[in-house]
PDB file of N, CA and C in Angstrom:
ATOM      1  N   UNK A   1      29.684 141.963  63.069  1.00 76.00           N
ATOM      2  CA  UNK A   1      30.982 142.475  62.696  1.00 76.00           C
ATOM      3  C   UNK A   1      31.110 142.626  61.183  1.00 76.00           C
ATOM      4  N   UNK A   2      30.388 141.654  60.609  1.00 81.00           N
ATOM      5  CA  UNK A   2      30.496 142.229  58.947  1.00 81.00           C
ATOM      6  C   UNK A   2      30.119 143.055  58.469  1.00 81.00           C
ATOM      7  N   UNK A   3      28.794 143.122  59.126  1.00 84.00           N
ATOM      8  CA  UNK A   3      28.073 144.530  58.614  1.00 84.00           C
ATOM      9  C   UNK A   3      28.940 145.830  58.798  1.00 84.00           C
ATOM     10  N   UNK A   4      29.896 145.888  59.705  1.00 88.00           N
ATOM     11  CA  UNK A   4      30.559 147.490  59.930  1.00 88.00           C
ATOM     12  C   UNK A   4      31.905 146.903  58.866  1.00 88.00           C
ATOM     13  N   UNK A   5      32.276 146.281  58.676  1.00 92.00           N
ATOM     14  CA  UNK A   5      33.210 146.152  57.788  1.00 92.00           C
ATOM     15  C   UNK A   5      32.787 146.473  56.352  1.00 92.00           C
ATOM     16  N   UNK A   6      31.631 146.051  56.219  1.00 91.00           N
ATOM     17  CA  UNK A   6      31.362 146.001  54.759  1.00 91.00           C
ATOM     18  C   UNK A   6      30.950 147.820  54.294  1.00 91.00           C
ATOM     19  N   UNK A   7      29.920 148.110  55.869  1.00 91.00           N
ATOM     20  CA  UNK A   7      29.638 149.394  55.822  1.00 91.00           C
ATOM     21  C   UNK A   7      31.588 150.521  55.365  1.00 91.00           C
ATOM     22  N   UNK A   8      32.317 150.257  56.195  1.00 92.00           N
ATOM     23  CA  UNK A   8      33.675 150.997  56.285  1.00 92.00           C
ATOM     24  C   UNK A   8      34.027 150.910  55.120  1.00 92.00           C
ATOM     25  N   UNK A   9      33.958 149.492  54.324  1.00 91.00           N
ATOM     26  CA  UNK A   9      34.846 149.685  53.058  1.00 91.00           C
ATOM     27  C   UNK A   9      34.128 150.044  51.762  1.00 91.00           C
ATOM     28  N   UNK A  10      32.446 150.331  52.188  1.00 92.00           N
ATOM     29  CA  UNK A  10      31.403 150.980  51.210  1.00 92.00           C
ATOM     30  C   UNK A  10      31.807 152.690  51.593  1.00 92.00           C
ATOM     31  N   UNK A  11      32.275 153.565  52.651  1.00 93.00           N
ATOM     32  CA  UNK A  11      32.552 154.267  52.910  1.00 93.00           C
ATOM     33  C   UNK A  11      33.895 154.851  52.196  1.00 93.00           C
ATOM     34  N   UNK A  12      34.721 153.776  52.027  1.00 92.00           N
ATOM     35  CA  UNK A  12      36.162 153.601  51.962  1.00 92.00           C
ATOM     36  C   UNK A  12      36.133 153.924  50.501  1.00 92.00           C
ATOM     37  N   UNK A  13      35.374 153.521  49.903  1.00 92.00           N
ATOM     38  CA  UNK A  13      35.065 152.632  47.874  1.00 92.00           C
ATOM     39  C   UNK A  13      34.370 154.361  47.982  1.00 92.00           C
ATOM     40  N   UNK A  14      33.823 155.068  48.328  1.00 93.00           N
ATOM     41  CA  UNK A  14      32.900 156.043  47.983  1.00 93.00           C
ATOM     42  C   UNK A  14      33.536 157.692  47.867  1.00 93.00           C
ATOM     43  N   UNK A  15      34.626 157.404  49.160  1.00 93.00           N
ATOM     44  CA  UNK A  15      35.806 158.590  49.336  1.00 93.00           C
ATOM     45  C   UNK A  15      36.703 158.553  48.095  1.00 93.00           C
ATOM     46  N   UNK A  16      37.317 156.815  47.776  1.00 92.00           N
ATOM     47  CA  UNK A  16      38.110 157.211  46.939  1.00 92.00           C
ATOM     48  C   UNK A  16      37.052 157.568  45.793  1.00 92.00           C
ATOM     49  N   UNK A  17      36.124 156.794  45.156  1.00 92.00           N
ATOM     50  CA  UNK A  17      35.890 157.507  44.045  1.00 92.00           C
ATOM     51  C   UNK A  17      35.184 158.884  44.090  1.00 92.00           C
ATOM     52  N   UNK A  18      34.857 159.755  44.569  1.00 93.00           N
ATOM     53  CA  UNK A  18      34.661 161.283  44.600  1.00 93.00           C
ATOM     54  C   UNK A  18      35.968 161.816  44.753  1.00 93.00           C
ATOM     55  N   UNK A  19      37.249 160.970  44.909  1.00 93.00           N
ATOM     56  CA  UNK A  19      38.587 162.160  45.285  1.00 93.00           C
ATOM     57  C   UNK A  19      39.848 161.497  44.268  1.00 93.00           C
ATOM     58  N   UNK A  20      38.942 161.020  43.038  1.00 94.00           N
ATOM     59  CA  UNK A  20      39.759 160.599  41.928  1.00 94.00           C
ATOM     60  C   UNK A  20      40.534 162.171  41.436  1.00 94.00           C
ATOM     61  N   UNK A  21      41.719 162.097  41.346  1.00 94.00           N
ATOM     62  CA  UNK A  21      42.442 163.224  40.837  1.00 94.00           C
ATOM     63  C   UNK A  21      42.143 163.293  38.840  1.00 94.00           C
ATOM     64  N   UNK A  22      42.302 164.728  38.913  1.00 93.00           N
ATOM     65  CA  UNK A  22      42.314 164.831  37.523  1.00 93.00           C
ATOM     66  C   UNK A  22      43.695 165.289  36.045  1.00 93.00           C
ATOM     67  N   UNK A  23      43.337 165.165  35.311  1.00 93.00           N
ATOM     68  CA  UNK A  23      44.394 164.793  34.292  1.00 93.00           C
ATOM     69  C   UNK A  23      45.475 166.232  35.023  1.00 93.00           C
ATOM     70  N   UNK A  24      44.269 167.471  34.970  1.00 93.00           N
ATOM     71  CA  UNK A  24      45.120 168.670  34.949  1.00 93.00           C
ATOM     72  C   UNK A  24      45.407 168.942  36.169  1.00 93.00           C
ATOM     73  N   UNK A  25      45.693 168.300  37.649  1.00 94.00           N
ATOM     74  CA  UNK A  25      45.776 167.549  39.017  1.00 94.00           C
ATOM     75  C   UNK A  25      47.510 166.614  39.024  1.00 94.00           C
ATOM     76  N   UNK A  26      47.641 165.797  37.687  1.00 95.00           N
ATOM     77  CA  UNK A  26      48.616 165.198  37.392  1.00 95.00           C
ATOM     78  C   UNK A  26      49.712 166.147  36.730  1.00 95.00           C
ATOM     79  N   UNK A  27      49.033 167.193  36.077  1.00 94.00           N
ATOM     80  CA  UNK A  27      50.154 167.917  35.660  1.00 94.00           C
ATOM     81  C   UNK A  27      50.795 168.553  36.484  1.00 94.00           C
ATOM     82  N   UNK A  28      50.245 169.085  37.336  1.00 93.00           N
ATOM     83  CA  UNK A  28      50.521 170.236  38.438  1.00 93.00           C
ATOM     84  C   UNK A  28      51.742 169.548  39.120  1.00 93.00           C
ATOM     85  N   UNK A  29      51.221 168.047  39.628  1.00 94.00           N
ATOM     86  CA  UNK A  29      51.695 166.924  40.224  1.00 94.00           C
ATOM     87  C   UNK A  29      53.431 167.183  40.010  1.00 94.00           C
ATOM     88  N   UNK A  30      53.256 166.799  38.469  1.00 93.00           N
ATOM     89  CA  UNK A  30      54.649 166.039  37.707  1.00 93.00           C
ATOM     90  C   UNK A  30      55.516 167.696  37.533  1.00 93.00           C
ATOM     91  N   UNK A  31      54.696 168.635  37.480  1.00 92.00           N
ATOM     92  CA  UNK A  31      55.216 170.088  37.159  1.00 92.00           C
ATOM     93  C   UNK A  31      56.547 170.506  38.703  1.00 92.00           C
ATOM     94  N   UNK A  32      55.516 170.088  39.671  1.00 90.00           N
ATOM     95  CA  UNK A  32      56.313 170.385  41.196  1.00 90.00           C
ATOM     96  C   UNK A  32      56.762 169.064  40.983  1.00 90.00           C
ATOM     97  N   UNK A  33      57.050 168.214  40.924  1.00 89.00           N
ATOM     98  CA  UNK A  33      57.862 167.199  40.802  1.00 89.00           C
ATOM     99  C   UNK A  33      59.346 167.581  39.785  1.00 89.00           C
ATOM    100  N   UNK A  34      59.060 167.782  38.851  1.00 88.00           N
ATOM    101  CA  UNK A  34      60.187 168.258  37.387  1.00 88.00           C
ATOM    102  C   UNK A  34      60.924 169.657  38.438  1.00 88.00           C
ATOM    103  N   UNK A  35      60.342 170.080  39.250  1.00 88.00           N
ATOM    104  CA  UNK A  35      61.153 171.356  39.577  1.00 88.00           C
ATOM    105  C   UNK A  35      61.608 171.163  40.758  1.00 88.00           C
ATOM    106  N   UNK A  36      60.828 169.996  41.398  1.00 87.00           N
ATOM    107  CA  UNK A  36      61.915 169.565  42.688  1.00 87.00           C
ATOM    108  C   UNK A  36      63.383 168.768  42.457  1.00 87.00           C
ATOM    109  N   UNK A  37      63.300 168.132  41.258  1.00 85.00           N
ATOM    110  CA  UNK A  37      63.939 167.542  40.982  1.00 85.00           C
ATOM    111  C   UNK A  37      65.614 168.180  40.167  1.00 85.00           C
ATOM    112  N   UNK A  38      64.861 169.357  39.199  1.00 85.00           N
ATOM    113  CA  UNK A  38      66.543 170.499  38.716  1.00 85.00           C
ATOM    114  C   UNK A  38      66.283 171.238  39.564  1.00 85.00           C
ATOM    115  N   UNK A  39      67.722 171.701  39.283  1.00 84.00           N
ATOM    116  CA  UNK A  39      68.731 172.737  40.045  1.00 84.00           C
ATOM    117  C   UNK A  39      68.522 173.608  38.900  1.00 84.00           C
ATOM    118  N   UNK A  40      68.360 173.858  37.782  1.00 87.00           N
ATOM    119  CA  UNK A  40      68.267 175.384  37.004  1.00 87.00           C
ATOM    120  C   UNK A  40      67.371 175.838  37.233  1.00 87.00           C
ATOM    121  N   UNK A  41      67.517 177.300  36.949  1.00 88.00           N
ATOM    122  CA  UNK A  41      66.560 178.016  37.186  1.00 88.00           C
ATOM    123  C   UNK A  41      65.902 178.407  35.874  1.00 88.00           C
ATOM    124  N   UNK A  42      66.331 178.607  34.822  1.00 89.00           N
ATOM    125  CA  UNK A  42      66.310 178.345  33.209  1.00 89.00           C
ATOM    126  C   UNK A  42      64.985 177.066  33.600  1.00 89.00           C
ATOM    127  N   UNK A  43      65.175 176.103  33.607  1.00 85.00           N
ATOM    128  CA  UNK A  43      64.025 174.755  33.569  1.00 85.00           C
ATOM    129  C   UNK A  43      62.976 174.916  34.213  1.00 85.00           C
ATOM    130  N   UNK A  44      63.595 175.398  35.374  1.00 87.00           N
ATOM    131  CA  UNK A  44      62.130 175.862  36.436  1.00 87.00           C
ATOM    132  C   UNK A  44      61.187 177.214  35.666  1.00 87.00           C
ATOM    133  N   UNK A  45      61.713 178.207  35.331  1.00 89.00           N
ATOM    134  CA  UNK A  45      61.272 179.178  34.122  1.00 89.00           C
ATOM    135  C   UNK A  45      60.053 178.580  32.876  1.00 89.00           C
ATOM    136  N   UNK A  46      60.780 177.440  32.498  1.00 88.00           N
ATOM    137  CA  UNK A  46      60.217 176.903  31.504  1.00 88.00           C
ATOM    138  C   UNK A  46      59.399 176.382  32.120  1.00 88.00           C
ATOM    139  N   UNK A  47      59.221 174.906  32.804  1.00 88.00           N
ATOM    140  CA  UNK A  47      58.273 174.582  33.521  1.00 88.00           C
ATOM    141  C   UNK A  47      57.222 175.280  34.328  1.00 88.00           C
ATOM    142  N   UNK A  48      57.384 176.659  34.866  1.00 88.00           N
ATOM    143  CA  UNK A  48      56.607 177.596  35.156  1.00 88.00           C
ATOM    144  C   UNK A  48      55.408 178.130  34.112  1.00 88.00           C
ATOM    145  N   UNK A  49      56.031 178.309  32.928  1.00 90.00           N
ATOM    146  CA  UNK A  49      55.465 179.362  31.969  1.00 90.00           C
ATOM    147  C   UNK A  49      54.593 177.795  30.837  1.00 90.00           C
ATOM    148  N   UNK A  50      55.162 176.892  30.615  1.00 89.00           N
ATOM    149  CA  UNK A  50      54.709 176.086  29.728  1.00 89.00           C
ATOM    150  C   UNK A  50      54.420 174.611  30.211  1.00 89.00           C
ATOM    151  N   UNK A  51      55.173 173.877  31.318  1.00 85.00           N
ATOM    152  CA  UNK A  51      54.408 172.784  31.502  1.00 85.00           C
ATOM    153  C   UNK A  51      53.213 172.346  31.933  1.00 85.00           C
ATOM    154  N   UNK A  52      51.886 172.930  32.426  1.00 87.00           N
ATOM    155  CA  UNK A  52      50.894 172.201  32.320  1.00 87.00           C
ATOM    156  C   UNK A  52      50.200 171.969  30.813  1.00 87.00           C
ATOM    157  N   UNK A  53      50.864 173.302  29.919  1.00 90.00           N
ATOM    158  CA  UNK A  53      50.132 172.827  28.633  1.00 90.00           C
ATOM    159  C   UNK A  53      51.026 171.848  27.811  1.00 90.00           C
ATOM    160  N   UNK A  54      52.488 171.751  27.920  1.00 90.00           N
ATOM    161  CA  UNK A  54      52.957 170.629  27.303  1.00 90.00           C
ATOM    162  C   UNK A  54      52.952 168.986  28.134  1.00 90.00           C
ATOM    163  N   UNK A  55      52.466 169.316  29.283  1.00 92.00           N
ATOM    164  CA  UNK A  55      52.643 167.663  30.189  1.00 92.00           C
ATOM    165  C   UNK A  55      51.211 167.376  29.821  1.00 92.00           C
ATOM    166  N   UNK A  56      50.080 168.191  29.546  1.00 92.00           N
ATOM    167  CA  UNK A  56      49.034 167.715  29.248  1.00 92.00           C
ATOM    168  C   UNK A  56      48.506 167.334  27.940  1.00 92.00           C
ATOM    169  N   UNK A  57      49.431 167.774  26.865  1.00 93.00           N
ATOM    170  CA  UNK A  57      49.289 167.277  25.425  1.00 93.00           C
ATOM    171  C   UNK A  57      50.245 165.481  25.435  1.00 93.00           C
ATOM    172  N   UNK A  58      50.683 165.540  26.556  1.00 93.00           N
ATOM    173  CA  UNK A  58      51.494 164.309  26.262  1.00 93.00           C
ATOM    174  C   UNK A  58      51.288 163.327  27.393  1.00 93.00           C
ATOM    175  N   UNK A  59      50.219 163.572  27.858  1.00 94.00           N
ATOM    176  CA  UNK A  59      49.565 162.396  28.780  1.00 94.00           C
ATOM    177  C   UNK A  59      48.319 162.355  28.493  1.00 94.00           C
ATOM    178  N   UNK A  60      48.436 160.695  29.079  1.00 94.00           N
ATOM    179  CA  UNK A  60      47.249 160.404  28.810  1.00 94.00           C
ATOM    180  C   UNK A  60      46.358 159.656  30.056  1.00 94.00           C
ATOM    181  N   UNK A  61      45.462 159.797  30.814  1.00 95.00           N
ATOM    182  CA  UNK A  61      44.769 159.032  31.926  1.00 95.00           C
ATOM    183  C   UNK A  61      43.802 158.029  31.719  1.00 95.00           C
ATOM    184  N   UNK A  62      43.799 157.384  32.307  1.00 94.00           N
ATOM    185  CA  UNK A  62      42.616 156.391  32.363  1.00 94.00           C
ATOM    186  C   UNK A  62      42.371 155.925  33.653  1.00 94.00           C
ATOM    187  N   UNK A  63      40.936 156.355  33.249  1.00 91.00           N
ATOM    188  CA  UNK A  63      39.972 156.945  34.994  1.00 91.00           C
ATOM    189  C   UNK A  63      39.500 155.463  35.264  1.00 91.00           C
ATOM    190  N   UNK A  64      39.770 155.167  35.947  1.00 91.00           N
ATOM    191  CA  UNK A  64      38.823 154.082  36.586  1.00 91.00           C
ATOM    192  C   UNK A  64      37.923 154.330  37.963  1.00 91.00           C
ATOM    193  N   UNK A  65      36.605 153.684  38.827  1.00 90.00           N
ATOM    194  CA  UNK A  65      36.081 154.269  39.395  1.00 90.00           C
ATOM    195  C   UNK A  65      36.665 155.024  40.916  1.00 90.00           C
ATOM    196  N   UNK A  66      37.482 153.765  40.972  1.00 92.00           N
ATOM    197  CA  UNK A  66      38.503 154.459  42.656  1.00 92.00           C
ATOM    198  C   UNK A  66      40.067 155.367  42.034  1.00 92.00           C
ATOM    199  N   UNK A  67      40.146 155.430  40.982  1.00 92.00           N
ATOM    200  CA  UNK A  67      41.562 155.585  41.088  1.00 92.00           C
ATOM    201  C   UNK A  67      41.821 155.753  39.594  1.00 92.00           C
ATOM    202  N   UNK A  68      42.635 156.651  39.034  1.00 95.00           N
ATOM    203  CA  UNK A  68      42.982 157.058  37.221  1.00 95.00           C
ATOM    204  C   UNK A  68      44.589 156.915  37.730  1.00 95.00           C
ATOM    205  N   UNK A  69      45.186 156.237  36.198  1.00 96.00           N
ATOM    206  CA  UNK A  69      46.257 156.079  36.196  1.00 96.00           C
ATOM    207  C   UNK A  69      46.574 156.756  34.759  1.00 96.00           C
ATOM    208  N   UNK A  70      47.907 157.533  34.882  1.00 96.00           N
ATOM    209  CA  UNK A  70      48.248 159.008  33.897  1.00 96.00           C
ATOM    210  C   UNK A  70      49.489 158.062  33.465  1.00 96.00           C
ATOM    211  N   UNK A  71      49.719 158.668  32.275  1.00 95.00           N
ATOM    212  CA  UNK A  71      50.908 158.503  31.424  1.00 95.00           C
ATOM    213  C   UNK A  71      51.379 159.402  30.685  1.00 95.00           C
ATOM    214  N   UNK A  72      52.971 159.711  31.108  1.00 94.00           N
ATOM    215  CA  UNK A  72      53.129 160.823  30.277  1.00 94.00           C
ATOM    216  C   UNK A  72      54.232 160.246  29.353  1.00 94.00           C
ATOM    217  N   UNK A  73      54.189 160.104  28.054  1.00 92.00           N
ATOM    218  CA  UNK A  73      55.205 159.658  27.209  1.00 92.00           C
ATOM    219  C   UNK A  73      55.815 160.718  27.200  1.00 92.00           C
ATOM    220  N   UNK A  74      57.271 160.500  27.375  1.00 86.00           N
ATOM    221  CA  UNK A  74      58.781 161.539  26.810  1.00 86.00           C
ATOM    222  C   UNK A  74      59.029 161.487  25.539  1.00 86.00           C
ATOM    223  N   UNK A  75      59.428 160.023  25.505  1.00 82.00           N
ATOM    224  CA  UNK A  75      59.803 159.287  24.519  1.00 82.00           C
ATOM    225  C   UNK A  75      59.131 157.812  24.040  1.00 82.00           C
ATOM    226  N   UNK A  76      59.623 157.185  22.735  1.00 79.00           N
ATOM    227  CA  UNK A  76      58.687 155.699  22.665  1.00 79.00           C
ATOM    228  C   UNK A  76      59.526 154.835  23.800  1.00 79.00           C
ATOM    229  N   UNK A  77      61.148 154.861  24.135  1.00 83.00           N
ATOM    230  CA  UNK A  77      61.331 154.593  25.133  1.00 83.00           C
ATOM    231  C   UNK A  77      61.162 154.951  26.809  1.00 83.00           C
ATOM    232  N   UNK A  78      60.781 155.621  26.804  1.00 89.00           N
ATOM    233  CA  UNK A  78      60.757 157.088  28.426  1.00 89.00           C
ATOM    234  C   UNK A  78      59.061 157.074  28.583  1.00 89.00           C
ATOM    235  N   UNK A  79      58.888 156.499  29.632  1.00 92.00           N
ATOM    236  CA  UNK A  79      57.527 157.177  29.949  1.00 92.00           C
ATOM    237  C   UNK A  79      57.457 157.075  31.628  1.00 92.00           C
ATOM    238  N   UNK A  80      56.441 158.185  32.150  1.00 92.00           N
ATOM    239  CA  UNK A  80      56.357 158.284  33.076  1.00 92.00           C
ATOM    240  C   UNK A  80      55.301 157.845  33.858  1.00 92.00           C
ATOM    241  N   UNK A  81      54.636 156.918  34.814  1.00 94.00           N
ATOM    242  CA  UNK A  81      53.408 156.662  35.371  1.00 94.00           C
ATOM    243  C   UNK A  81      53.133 156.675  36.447  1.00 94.00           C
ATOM    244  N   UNK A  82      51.996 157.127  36.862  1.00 95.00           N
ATOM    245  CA  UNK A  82      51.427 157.669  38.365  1.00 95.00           C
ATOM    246  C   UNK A  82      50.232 157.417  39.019  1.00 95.00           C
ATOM    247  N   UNK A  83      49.759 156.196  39.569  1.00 96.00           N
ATOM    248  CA  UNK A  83      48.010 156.050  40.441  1.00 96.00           C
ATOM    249  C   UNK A  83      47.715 157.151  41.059  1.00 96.00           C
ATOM    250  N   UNK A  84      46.467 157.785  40.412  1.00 95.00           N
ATOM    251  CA  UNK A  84      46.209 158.739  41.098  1.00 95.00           C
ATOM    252  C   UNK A  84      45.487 157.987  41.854  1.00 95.00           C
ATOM    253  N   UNK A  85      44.628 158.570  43.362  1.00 93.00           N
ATOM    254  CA  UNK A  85      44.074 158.069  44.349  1.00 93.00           C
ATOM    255  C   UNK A  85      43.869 159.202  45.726  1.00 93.00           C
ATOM    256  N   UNK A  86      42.875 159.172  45.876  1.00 94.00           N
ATOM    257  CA  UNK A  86      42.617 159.742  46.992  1.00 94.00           C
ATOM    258  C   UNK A  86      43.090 161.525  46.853  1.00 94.00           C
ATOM    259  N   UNK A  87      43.115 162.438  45.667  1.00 93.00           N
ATOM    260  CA  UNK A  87      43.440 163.448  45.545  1.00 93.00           C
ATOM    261  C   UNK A  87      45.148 163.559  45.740  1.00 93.00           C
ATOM    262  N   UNK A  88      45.828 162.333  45.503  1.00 94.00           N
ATOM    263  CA  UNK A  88      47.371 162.103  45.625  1.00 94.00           C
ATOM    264  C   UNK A  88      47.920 161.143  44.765  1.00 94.00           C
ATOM    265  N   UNK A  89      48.845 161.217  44.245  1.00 95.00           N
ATOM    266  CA  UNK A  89      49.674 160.448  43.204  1.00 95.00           C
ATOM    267  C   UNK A  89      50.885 159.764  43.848  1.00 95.00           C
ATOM    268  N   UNK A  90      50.937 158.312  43.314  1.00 94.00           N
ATOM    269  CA  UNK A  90      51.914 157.486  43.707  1.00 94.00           C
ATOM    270  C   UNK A  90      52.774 156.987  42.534  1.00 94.00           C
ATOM    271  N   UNK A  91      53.928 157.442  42.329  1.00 93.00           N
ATOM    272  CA  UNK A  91      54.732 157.278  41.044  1.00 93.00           C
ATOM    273  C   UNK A  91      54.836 155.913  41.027  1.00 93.00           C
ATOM    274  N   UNK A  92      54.700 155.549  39.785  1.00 92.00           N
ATOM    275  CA  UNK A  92      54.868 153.703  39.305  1.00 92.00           C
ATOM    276  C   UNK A  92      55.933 153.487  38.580  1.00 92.00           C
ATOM    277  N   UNK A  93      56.433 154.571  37.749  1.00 86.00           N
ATOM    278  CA  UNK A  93      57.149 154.308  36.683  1.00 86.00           C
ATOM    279  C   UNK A  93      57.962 155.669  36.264  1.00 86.00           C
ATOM    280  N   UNK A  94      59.666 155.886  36.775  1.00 79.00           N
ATOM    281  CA  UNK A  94      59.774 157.163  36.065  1.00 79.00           C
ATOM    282  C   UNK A  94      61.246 157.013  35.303  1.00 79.00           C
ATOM    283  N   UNK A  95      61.928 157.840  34.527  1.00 75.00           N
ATOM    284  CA  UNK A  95      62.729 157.426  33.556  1.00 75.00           C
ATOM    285  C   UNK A  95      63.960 157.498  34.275  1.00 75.00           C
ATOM    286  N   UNK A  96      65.203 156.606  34.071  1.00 66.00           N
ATOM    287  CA  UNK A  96      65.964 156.630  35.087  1.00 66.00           C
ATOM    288  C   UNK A  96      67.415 157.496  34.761  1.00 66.00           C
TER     289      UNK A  96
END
């Protein structure tokens, strides 16, 4: 019985790290996120035309082998954070 356990979670350890998401993966992320979130259409415009290149000058990731965790500073108070994992993001931290 150990052996298939150990085998599953060598399986398990191998999926996530080949389906680590990437920085420009997180933008896209937080981009459909920022536009699910307003009601203008003005913001959604903007976010259309300019946020993957401004969410990506202002984050920052750090890849680890199963899983990168992104940060996008707003502000020195405001920041936003997200585990990437498995080609999907789980928000940790967003400004209230």
């Amino acid at each position: 019985m150990k052996k298939y356990t150990f085998i599953i979670v060598l399986f398990l350890l191998v999926i996530a790290a080949v389906t680590v998401p990437s920085k420009q993966q997180y933008a896209e992320w937080l981009k459909g996120h920022i536009k699910e979130e307003s009601n203008s259409l003005i913001i959604n415009l903007g976010v259309d035309l300019l946020g993957t290149t401004i969410i990506e000058k202002v984050t920052t990731c750090q890849s680890y082998v199963v899983l990168s965790v992104c940060t996008t500073e707003i502000s020195e108070s405001e920041k936003i954070k997200a585990a990437g994992l498995f080609n999907n993001f789980i928000p940790l931290q967003f400004p209230k």
